[in-house]
């Protein structure tokens, strides 16, 4: 695999940066670190009373809270965090592009 998208010919990291923006990608990285931290803390807690999973959910709210009402299992937890982080990163990227464009009329993208 060459790491390029066959539809546009641009490398995948470039397409991600174009879609999410640098700040959106940083946000996704922070969410991934928080999720990893929560998993480590929860696994190390022998009492089973760890509330570390709340932190990634709050970091990816409100999208993650919408999907949290789905059936209770670990796959839904990861799905809620992933969907919430992706939606928030897309919004951050959109806002970044709009602010960079400033008062100039831009394309309807």
Tab-separated table of C-alpha atoms in Angstrom:
chain	number	residue	atom	x	y	z
A	1	UNK	CA	0.000	0.000	0.000
A	2	UNK	CA	1.451	3.333	-0.999
A	3	UNK	CA	-0.423	5.501	1.506
A	4	UNK	CA	-2.326	7.467	-1.114
A	5	UNK	CA	-6.021	7.668	-1.780
A	6	UNK	CA	-6.722	6.319	-5.247
A	7	UNK	CA	-9.654	8.696	-5.809
A	8	UNK	CA	-7.708	11.930	-5.455
A	9	UNK	CA	-4.062	10.866	-5.623
A	10	UNK	CA	-3.257	12.748	-2.414
A	11	UNK	CA	-1.606	11.003	0.536
A	12	UNK	CA	-3.949	9.906	3.320
A	13	UNK	CA	-2.308	12.130	6.004
A	14	UNK	CA	-2.776	15.135	3.712
A	15	UNK	CA	-6.474	14.293	3.222
A	16	UNK	CA	-6.930	13.938	6.991
A	17	UNK	CA	-5.254	17.300	7.557
A	18	UNK	CA	-7.423	18.893	4.874
A	19	UNK	CA	-10.584	17.485	6.462
A	20	UNK	CA	-9.860	17.916	10.182
A	21	UNK	CA	-7.197	20.618	10.136
A	22	UNK	CA	-4.163	20.625	12.381
A	23	UNK	CA	-6.154	21.549	15.483
A	24	UNK	CA	-8.678	18.788	14.807
A	25	UNK	CA	-5.879	16.242	14.496
A	26	UNK	CA	-4.337	17.480	17.757
A	27	UNK	CA	-7.749	17.087	19.399
A	28	UNK	CA	-8.020	13.521	18.076
A	29	UNK	CA	-4.572	12.793	19.502
A	30	UNK	CA	-5.549	14.159	22.904
A	31	UNK	CA	-8.710	12.038	22.879
A	32	UNK	CA	-6.682	8.930	21.990
A	33	UNK	CA	-4.252	9.625	24.846
A	34	UNK	CA	-7.127	10.131	27.289
A	35	UNK	CA	-8.757	6.880	26.171
A	36	UNK	CA	-5.461	5.014	26.570
A	37	UNK	CA	-4.945	6.529	30.004
A	38	UNK	CA	-8.451	5.525	31.078
A	39	UNK	CA	-7.885	1.956	29.898
A	40	UNK	CA	-4.599	1.662	31.805
A	41	UNK	CA	-6.044	3.125	35.008
A	42	UNK	CA	-9.142	0.937	34.806
A	43	UNK	CA	-7.081	-2.201	34.160
A	44	UNK	CA	-4.776	-1.400	37.082
A	45	UNK	CA	-7.692	-0.840	39.470
A	46	UNK	CA	-8.391	-4.121	41.215
A	47	UNK	CA	-11.482	-2.865	43.051
A	48	UNK	CA	-13.513	-2.381	39.849
A	49	UNK	CA	-14.634	1.082	40.960
A	50	UNK	CA	-12.573	3.199	38.561
A	51	UNK	CA	-14.305	6.257	37.135
A	52	UNK	CA	-11.490	6.998	34.672
A	53	UNK	CA	-13.762	6.198	31.713
A	54	UNK	CA	-15.737	9.348	32.416
A	55	UNK	CA	-12.848	11.588	31.302
A	56	UNK	CA	-12.776	10.464	27.627
A	57	UNK	CA	-16.573	10.650	27.509
A	58	UNK	CA	-16.574	14.223	28.760
A	59	UNK	CA	-13.724	15.173	26.412
A	60	UNK	CA	-15.770	13.974	23.438
A	61	UNK	CA	-19.170	15.288	24.574
A	62	UNK	CA	-21.861	15.921	23.345
A	63	UNK	CA	-21.534	13.294	20.606
A	64	UNK	CA	-20.310	10.575	22.922
A	65	UNK	CA	-23.138	11.177	25.378
A	66	UNK	CA	-25.719	10.632	22.645
A	67	UNK	CA	-24.278	7.233	21.761
A	68	UNK	CA	-23.735	6.251	25.383
A	69	UNK	CA	-27.417	5.368	25.734
A	70	UNK	CA	-26.878	2.343	23.486
A	71	UNK	CA	-26.557	-1.105	25.121
A	72	UNK	CA	-23.949	-1.262	27.855
A	73	UNK	CA	-20.764	-3.019	26.765
A	74	UNK	CA	-17.185	-2.031	26.024
A	75	UNK	CA	-17.716	-1.849	22.251
A	76	UNK	CA	-20.392	0.819	22.720
A	77	UNK	CA	-18.064	2.772	25.017
A	78	UNK	CA	-15.296	2.791	22.381
A	79	UNK	CA	-17.814	3.561	19.653
A	80	UNK	CA	-19.269	6.479	21.596
A	81	UNK	CA	-15.824	7.961	22.226
A	82	UNK	CA	-14.733	7.441	18.596
A	83	UNK	CA	-17.888	8.946	17.099
A	84	UNK	CA	-17.856	11.876	19.521
A	85	UNK	CA	-14.170	12.597	18.867
A	86	UNK	CA	-14.604	12.340	15.095
A	87	UNK	CA	-17.601	14.655	15.069
A	88	UNK	CA	-15.906	17.213	17.300
A	89	UNK	CA	-12.689	17.085	15.242
A	90	UNK	CA	-14.691	17.679	12.049
A	91	UNK	CA	-16.386	20.687	13.662
A	92	UNK	CA	-13.025	22.021	14.863
A	93	UNK	CA	-11.651	21.654	11.322
A	94	UNK	CA	-14.673	23.393	9.819
A	95	UNK	CA	-14.381	26.286	12.294
A	96	UNK	CA	-10.649	26.580	11.636
A	97	UNK	CA	-11.225	26.821	7.877
A	98	UNK	CA	-14.010	29.390	8.368
A	99	UNK	CA	-11.854	31.548	10.637
A	100	UNK	CA	-8.869	31.299	8.299
A	101	UNK	CA	-11.063	32.392	5.403
A	102	UNK	CA	-12.100	35.473	7.403
A	103	UNK	CA	-14.432	37.966	5.747
A	104	UNK	CA	-13.692	36.724	2.242
A	105	UNK	CA	-16.543	34.915	0.595
A	106	UNK	CA	-15.492	31.327	0.206
A	107	UNK	CA	-16.670	28.324	-1.653
A	108	UNK	CA	-19.654	26.471	-0.277
A	109	UNK	CA	-17.715	23.466	1.011
